[in-house]
CSV table of C-alpha atoms in Angstrom, one decimal:
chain,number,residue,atom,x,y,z
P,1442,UNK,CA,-37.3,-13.1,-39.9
P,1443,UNK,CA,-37.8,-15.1,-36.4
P,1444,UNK,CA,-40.5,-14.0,-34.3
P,1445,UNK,CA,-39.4,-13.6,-30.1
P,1446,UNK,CA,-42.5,-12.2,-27.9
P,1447,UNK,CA,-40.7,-10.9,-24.7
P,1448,UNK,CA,-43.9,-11.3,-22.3
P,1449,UNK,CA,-43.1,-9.2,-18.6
P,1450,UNK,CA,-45.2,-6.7,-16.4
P,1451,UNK,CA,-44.9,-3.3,-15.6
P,1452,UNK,CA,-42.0,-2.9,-13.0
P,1453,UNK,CA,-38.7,-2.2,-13.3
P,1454,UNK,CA,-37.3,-4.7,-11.3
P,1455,UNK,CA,-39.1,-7.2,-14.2
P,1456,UNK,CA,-38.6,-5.0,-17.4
P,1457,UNK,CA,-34.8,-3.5,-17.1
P,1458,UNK,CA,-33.6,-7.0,-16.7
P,1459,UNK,CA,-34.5,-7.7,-20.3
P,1460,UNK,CA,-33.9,-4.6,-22.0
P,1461,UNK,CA,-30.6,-5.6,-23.3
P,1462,UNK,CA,-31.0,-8.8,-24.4
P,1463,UNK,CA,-34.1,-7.6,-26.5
P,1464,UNK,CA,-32.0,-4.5,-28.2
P,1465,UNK,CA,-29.3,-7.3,-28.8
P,1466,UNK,CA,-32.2,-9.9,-30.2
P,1467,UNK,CA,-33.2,-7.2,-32.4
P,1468,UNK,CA,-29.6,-6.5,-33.5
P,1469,UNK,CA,-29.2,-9.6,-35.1
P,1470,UNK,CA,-32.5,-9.5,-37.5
P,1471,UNK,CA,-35.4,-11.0,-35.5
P,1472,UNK,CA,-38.7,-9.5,-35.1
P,1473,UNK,CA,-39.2,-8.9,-31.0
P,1474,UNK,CA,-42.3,-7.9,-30.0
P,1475,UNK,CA,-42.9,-7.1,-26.4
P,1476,UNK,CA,-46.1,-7.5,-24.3
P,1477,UNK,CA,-46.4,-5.8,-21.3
P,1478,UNK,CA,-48.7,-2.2,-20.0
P,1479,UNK,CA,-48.8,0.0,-22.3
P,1480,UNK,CA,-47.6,2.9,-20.2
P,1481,UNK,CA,-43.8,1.0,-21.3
P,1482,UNK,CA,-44.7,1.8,-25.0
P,1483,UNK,CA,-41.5,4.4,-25.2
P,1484,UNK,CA,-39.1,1.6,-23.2
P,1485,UNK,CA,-40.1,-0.9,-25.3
P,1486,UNK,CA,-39.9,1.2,-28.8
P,1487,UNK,CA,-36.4,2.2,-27.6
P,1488,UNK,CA,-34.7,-1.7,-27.7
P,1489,UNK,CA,-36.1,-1.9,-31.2
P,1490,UNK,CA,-39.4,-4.3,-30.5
P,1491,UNK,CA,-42.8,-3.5,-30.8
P,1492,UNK,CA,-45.4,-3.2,-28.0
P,1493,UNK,CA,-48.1,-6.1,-27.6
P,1494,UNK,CA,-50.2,-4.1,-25.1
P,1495,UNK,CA,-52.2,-6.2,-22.5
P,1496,UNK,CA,-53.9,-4.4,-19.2
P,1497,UNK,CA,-52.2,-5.1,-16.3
P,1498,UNK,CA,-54.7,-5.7,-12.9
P,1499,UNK,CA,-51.4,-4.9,-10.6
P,1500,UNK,CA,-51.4,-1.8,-8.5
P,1501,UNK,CA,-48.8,0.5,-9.2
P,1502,UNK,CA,-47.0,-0.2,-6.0
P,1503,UNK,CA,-46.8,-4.7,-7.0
P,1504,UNK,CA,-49.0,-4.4,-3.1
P,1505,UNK,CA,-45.8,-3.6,-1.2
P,1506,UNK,CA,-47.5,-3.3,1.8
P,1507,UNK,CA,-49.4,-6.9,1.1
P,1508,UNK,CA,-48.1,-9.8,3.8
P,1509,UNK,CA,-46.7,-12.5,1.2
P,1510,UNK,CA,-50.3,-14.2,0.5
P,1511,UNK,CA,-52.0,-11.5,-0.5
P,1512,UNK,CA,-48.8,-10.8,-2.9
P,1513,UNK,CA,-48.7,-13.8,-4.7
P,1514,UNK,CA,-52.7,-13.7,-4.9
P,1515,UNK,CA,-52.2,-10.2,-7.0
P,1516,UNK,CA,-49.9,-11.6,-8.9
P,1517,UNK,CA,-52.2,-14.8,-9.7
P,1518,UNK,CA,-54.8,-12.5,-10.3
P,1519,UNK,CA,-53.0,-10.9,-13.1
P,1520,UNK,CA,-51.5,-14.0,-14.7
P,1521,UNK,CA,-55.5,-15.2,-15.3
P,1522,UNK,CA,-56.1,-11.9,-16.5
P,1523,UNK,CA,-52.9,-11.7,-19.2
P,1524,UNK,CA,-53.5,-15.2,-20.4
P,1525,UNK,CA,-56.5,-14.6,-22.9
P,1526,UNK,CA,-55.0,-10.9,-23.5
P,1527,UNK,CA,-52.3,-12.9,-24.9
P,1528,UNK,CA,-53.8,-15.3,-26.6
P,1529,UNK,CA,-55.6,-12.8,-28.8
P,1530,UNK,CA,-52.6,-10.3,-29.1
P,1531,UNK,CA,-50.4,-13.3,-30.6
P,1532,UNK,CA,-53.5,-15.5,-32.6
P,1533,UNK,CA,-52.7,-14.1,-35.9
P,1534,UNK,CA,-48.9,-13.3,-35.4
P,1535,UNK,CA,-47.4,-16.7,-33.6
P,1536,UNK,CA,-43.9,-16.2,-32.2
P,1537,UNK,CA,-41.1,-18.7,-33.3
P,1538,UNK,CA,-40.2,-18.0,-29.3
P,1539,UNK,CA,-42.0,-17.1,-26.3
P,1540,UNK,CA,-39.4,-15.4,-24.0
P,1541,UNK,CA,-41.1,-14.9,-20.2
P,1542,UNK,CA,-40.0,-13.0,-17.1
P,1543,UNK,CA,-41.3,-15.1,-14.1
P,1544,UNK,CA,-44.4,-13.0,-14.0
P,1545,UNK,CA,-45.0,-13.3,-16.9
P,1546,UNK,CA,-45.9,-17.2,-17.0
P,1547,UNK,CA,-48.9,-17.2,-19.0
P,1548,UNK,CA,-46.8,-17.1,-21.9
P,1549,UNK,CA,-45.4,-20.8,-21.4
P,1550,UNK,CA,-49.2,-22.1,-21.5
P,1551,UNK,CA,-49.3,-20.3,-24.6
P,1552,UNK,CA,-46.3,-21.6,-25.7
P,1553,UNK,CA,-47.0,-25.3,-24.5
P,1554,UNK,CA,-50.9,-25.3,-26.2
P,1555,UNK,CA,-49.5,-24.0,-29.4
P,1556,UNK,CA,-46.4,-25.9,-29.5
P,1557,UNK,CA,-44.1,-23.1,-29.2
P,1558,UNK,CA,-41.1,-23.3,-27.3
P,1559,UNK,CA,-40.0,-21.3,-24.0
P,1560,UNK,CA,-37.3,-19.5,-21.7
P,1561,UNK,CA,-37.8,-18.3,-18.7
P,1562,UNK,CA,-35.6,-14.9,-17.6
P,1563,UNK,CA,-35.5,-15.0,-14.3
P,1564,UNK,CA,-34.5,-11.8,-12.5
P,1565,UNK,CA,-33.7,-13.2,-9.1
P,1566,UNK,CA,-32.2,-16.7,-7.6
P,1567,UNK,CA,-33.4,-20.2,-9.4
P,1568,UNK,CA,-34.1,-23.2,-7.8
P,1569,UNK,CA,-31.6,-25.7,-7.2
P,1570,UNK,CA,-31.7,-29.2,-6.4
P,1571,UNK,CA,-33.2,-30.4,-3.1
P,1572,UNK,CA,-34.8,-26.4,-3.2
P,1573,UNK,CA,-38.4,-27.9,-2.8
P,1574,UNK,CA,-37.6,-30.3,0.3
P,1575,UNK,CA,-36.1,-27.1,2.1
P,1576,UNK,CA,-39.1,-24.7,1.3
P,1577,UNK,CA,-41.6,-27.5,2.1
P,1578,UNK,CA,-42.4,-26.3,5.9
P,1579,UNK,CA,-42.9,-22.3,4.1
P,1580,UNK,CA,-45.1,-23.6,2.1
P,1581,UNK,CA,-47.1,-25.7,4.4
P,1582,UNK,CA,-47.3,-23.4,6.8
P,1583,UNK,CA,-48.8,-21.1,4.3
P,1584,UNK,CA,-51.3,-23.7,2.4
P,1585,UNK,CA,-52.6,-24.4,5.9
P,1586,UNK,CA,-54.3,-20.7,6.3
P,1587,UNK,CA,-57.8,-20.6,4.3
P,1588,UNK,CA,-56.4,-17.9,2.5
P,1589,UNK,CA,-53.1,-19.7,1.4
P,1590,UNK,CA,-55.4,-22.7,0.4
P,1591,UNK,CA,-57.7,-20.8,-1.3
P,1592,UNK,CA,-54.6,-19.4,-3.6
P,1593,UNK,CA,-52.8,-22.8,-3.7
P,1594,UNK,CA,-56.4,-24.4,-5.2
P,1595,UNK,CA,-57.2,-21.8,-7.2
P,1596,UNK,CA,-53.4,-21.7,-8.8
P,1597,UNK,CA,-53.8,-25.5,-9.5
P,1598,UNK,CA,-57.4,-25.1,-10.5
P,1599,UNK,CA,-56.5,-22.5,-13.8
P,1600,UNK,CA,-53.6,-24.7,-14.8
P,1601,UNK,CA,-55.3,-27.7,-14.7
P,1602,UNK,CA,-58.3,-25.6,-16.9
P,1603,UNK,CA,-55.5,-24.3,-19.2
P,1604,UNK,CA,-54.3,-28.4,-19.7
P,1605,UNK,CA,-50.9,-27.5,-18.2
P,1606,UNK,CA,-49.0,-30.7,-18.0
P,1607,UNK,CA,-47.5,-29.5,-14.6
P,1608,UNK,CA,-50.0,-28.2,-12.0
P,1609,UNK,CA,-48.2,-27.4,-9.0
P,1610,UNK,CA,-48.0,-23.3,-8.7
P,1611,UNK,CA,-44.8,-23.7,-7.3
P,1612,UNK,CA,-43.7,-25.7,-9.1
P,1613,UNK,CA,-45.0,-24.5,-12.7
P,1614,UNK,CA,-43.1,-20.7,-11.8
P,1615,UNK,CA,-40.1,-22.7,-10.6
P,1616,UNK,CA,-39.2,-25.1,-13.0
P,1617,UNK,CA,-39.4,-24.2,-16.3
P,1618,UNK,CA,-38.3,-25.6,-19.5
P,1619,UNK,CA,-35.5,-23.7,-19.8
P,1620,UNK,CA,-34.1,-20.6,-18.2
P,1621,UNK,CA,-31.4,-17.5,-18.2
P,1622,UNK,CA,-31.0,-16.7,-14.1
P,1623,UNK,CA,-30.0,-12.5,-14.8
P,1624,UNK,CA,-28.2,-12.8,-12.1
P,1625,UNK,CA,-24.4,-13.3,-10.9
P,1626,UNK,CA,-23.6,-16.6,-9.7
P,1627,UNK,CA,-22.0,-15.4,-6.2
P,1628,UNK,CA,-25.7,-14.3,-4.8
P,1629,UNK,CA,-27.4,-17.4,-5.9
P,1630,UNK,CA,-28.4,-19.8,-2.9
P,1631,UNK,CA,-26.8,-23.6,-3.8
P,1632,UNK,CA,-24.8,-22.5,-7.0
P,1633,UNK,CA,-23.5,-25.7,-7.4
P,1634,UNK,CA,-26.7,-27.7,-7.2
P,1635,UNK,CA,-28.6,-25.9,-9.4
P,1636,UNK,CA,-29.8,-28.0,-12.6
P,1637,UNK,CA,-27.3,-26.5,-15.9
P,1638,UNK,CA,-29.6,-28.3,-18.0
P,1639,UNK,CA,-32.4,-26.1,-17.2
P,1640,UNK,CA,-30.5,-23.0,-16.2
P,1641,UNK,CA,-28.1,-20.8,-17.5
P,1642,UNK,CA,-26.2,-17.8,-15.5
P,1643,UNK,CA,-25.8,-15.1,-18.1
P,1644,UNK,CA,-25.5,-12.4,-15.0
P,1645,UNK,CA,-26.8,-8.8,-15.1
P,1646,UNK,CA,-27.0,-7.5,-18.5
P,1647,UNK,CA,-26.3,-3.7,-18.1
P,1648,UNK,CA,-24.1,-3.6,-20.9
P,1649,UNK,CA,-26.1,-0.7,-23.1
P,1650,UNK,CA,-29.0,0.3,-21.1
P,1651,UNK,CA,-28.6,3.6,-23.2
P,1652,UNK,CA,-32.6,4.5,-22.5
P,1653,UNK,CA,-31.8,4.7,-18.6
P,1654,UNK,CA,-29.7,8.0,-19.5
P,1655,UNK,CA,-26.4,9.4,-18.9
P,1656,UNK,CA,-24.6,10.9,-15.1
P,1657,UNK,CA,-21.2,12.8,-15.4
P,1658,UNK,CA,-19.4,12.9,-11.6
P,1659,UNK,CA,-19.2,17.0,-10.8
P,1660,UNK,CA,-16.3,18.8,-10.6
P,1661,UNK,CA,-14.3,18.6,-7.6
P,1662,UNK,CA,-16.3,15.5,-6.5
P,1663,UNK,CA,-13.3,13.0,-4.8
P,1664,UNK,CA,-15.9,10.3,-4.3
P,1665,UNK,CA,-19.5,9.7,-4.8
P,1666,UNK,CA,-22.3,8.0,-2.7
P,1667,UNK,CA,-25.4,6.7,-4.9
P,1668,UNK,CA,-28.4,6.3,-2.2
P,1669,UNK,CA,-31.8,4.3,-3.8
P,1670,UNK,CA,-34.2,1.8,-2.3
P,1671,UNK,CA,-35.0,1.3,-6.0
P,1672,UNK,CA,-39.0,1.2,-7.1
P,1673,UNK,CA,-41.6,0.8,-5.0
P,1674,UNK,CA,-40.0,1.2,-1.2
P,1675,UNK,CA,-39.4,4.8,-1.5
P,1676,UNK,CA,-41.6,6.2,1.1
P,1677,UNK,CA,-38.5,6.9,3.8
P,1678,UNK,CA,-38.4,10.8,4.4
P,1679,UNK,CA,-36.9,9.6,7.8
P,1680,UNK,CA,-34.3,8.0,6.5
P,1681,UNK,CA,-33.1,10.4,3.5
P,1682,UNK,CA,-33.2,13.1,6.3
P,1683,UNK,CA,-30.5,10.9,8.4
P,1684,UNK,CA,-28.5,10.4,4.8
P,1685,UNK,CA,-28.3,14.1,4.5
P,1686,UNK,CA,-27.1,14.8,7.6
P,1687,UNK,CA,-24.4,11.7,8.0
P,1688,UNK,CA,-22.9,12.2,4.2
P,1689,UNK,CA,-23.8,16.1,3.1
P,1690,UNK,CA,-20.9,17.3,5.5
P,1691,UNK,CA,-18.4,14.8,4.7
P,1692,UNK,CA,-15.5,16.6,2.9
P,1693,UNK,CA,-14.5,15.3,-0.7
P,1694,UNK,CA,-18.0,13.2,-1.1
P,1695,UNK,CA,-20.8,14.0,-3.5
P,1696,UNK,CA,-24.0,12.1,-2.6
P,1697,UNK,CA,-26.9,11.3,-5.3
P,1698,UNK,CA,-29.8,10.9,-3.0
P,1699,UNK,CA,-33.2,9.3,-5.1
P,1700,UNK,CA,-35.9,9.7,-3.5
P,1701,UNK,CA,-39.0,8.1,-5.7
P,1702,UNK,CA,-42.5,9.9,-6.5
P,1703,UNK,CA,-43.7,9.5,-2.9
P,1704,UNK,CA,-42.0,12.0,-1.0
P,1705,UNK,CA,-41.5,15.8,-1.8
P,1706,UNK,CA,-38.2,17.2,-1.4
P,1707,UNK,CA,-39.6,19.8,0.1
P,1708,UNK,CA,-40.0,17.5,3.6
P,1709,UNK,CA,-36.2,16.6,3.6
P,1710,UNK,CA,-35.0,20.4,4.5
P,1711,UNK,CA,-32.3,22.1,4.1
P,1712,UNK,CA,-29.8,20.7,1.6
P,1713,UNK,CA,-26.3,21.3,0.9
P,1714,UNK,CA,-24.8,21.7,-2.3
P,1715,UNK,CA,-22.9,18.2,-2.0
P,1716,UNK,CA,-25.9,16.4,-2.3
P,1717,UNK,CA,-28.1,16.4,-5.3
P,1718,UNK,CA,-31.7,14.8,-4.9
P,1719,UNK,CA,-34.0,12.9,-7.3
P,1720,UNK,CA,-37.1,11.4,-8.1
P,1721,UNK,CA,-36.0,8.9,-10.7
P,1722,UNK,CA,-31.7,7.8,-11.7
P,1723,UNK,CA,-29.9,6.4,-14.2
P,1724,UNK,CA,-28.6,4.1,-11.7
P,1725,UNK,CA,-26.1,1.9,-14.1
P,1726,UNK,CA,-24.4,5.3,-14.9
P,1727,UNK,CA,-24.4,6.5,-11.6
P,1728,UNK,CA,-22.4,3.2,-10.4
P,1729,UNK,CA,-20.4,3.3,-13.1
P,1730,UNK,CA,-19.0,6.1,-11.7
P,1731,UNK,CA,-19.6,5.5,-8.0
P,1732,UNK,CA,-17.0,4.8,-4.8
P,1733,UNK,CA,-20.1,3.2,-2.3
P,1734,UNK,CA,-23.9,2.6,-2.8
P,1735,UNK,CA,-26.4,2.7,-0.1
P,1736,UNK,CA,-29.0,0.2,-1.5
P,1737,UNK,CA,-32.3,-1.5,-0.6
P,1738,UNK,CA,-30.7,-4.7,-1.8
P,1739,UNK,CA,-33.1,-5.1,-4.7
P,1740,UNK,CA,-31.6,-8.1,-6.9
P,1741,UNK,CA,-30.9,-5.8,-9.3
P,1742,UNK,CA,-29.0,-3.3,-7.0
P,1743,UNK,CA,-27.0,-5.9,-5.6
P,1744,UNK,CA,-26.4,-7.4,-9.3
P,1745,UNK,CA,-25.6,-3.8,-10.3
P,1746,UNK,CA,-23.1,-3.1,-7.3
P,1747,UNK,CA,-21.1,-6.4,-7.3
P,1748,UNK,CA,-21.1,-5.6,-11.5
P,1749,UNK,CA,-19.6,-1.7,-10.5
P,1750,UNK,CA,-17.4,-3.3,-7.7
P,1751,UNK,CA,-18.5,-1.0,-5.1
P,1752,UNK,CA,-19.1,-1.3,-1.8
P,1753,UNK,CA,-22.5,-1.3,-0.5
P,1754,UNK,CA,-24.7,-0.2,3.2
P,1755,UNK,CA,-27.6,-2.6,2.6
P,1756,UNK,CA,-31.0,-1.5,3.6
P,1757,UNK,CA,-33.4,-4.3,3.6
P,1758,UNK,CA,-37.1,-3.4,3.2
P,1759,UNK,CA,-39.2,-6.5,1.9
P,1760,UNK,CA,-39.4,-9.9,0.2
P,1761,UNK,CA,-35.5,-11.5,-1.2
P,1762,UNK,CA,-33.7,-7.9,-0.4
P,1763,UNK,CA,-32.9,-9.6,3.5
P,1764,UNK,CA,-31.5,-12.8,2.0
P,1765,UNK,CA,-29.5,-10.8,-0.7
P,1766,UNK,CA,-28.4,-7.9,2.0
P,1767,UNK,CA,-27.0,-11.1,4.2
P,1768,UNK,CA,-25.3,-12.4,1.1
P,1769,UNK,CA,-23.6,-9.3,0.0
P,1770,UNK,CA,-22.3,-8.9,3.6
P,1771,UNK,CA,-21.3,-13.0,3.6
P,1772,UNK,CA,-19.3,-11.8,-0.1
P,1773,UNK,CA,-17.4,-9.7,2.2
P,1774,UNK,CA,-18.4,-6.0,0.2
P,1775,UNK,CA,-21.2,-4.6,2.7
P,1776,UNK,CA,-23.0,-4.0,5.8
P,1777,UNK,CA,-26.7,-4.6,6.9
P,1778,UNK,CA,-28.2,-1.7,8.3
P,1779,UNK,CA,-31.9,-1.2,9.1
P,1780,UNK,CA,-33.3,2.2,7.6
P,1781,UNK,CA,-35.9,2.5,10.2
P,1782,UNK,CA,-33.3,2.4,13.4
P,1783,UNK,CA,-30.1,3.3,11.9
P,1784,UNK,CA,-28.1,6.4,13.0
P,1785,UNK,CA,-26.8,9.3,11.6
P,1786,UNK,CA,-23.3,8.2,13.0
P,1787,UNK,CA,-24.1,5.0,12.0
P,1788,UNK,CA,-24.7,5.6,8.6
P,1789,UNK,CA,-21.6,8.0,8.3
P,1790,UNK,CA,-19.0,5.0,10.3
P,1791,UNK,CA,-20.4,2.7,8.2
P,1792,UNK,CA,-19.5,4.4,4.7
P,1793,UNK,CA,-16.0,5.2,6.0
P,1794,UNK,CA,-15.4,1.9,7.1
P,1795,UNK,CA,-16.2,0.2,4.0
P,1796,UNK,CA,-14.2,2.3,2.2
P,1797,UNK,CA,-11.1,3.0,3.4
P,1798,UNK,CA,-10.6,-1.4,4.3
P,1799,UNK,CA,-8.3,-2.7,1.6
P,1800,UNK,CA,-9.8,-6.1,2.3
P,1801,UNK,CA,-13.1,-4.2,1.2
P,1802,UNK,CA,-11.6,-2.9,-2.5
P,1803,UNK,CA,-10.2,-6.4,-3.0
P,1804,UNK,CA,-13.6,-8.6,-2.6
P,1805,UNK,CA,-15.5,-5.9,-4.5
P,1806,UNK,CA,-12.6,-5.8,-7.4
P,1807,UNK,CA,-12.7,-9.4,-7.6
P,1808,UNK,CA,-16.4,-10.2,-7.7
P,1809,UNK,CA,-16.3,-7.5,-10.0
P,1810,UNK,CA,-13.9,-9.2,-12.8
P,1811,UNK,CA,-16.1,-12.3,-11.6
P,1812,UNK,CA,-19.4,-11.0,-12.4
P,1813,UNK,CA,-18.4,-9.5,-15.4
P,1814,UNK,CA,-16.5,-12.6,-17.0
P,1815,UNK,CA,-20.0,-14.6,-16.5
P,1816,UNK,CA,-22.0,-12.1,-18.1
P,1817,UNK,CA,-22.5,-11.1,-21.4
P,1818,UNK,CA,-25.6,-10.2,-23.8
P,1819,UNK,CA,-23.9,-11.8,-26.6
P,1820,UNK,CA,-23.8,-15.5,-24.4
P,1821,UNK,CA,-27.6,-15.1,-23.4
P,1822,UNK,CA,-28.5,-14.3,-27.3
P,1823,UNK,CA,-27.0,-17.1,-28.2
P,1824,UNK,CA,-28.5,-19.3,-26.0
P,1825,UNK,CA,-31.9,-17.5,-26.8
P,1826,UNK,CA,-31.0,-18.3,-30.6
P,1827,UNK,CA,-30.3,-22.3,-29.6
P,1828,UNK,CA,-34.0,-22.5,-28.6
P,1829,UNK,CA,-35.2,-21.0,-32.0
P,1830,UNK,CA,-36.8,-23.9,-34.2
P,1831,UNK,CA,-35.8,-23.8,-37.6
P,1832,UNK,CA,-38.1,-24.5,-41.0
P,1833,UNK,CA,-38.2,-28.2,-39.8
P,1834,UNK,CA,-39.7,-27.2,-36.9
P,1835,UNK,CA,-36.1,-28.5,-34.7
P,1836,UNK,CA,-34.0,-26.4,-32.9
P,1837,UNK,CA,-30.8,-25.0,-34.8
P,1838,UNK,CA,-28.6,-26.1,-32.3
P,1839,UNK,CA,-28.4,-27.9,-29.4
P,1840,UNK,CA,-30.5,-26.1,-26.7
P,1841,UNK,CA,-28.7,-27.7,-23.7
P,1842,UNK,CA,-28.0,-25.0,-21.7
């Protein structure tokens, strides 16, 4: 039975991208076994795989309040840290397949030092050719602060140490040896320039996220308005107070309001009964049933709502959600709001304005049938399978992507 080790970190953003592809993996015979904190022991046992447990050094909150230095030096920090966890979780048990989410990088200096092969799943845009020329002065203009040095030399430093063939930061988490993008092709930057050898676009794969749960629209609800800023971006009493108040009187609408872990429900006040609030969704469901989404613009939330065809009020807080929130507006299916200065009448004309434009329900249905064409679990296992080397120690088939 083939080995696949599915190497990630604790956040959802990272983990529920993969969760299908590794019940599907496991579907069709192989062994998975999935490394990651072991507070995802019940996720993980739920696709089928079994838990390689390693101790994450990230906070719980990935440093959301961090300026983008001190980010990508937590996450450096815990890629040193995961790298001899894994080497002695997987010493006596070699995968056939080392399967990464971008975080989890360690695994392809694993896989290179042991001559195992790799695929990167990455959960947001890829690079495309001519990507490093146009991020040149960014990343100038961060190398010439002593802290951005300090992380660029010590990121070159520990790959060099590890005998990585490539040791470039960027360059080593951008450019891998092969790679699924788990994302739909309409919000990748440069679609058409991005290298099909390396990458394949197998889209959002929602397909049987059964262990998110289940969401039935209530009785009497004519339409309903999912509101999340997804994960970690959840402190905003503020702004689910203005949310209340522009979409709890609106006649017809049914609003699911999540708020996260941060903020007690208790601080939004009163609450009518079209509005039901929680600290955690089964978001696929919820948009399966949905007729607009109010989103931080999370790659996954966009993925999600282009996927569920729904129109979207995009709520930018941090990091890609700006880019994406401009894209989904360029795609024609949503507005750009900002959640610190919006309006309650602004919040209200935007929803109604998004969906009652036929122009509106006709990008949304199309990207819809478009995103949904491109993706597909079955596609990315078979890719996944391509890479698998058989007795002779050569793939089983072609692994051109």
């Amino acid at each position: 039975m083939p080995h696949v080790a599915m190497v990630s970190i604790p956040f959802h953003g990272h983990v529920n991208p993969s969760l299908d592809l590794v019940r599907a993996l496991v579907a069709r015979g192989h062994r998975v076994t999935y490394a990651n904190d072991p507070s995802w022991a019940g996720t993980v046992r739920a696709t089928g795989a079994e838990l390689r447990p390693y101790a994450s050094t990230l906070p719980g909150d990935g440093g959301a309040d961090l300026d983008g230095i001190d980010q990508l030096t937590l996450f450096l920090d815990d890629a040193i840290a995961m790298l001899p966890q894994l080497r002695a979780a997987y010493a006596d048990d070699r995968p056939d397949l080392f399967l990464y989410d971008i975080a989890g990088s360690p695994a392809r200096l694993l896989g290179s030092a042991w001559g195992i092969p790799s695929v990167q799943l990455t959960p947001t845009f890829v690079p495309w050719n001519g990507y490093e020329v146009e991020m040149a002065p960014a990343i100038e203009a961060m190398r010439a602060g002593p802290r951005g040095a300090d992380y660029y030399r010590r990121f070159t430093e520990w790959l060099t140490a590890q005998g990585s063939p490539i040791t470039d930061g960027p360059t080593f988490l951008g450019r891998p040896d092969r790679g699924l993008a788990l994302i739909p092709r309409a919000l990748q930057p440069h679609a058409d320039l991005v290298d099909r050898d390396v990458f394949s676009f197998v889209g959002p794969l929602l397909g049987g996220r059964s262990t998110s749960g289940s969401w039935s629209r209530p009785a009497g609800a004519e339409k309903v308005l999912l509101v999340s800023l997804g994960s970690a971006f959840t402190d905003r009493p503020g702004f689910y107070r203005r949310c209340i108040a522009a979409f709890g009187g609106l006649p017809g609408w049914h609003t699911v309001l999540q708020i996260g872990r941060s903020v007690d429900p208790a601080a939004l006040g009163d609450v009518p009964a079209s509005v039901e609030i929680h600290s955690w969704v089964p978001q696929p469901a919820i948009l399966a049933e949905a007729d607009a989404f109010v989103t931080h613009a999370g790659m996954g939330g966009s993925s999600e709502g282009l996927f569920h065809g729904v129109p979207m009020i995009a709520a930018p807080q941090a990091a890609d959600q700006f880019a994406n929130a401009d894209r989904l507006a360029a795609l024609g299916v949503a507005r750009v709001i900002s959640s610190e200065t919006v309006t309650t009448g602004e919040l209200r004309s935007a929803l109604l304005a998004l969906t009652t434009d036929p122009a509106v329900a006709a990008r949304c249905a199309e990207l819809s049938r478009q995103v949904r064409a491109e993706s597909g679990v079955e596609r990315a296992v078979d890719l996944v399978e391509a890479v698998l080397p058989t007795a002779h120690g050569r793939p089983a088939r072609p692994a051109r992507f």
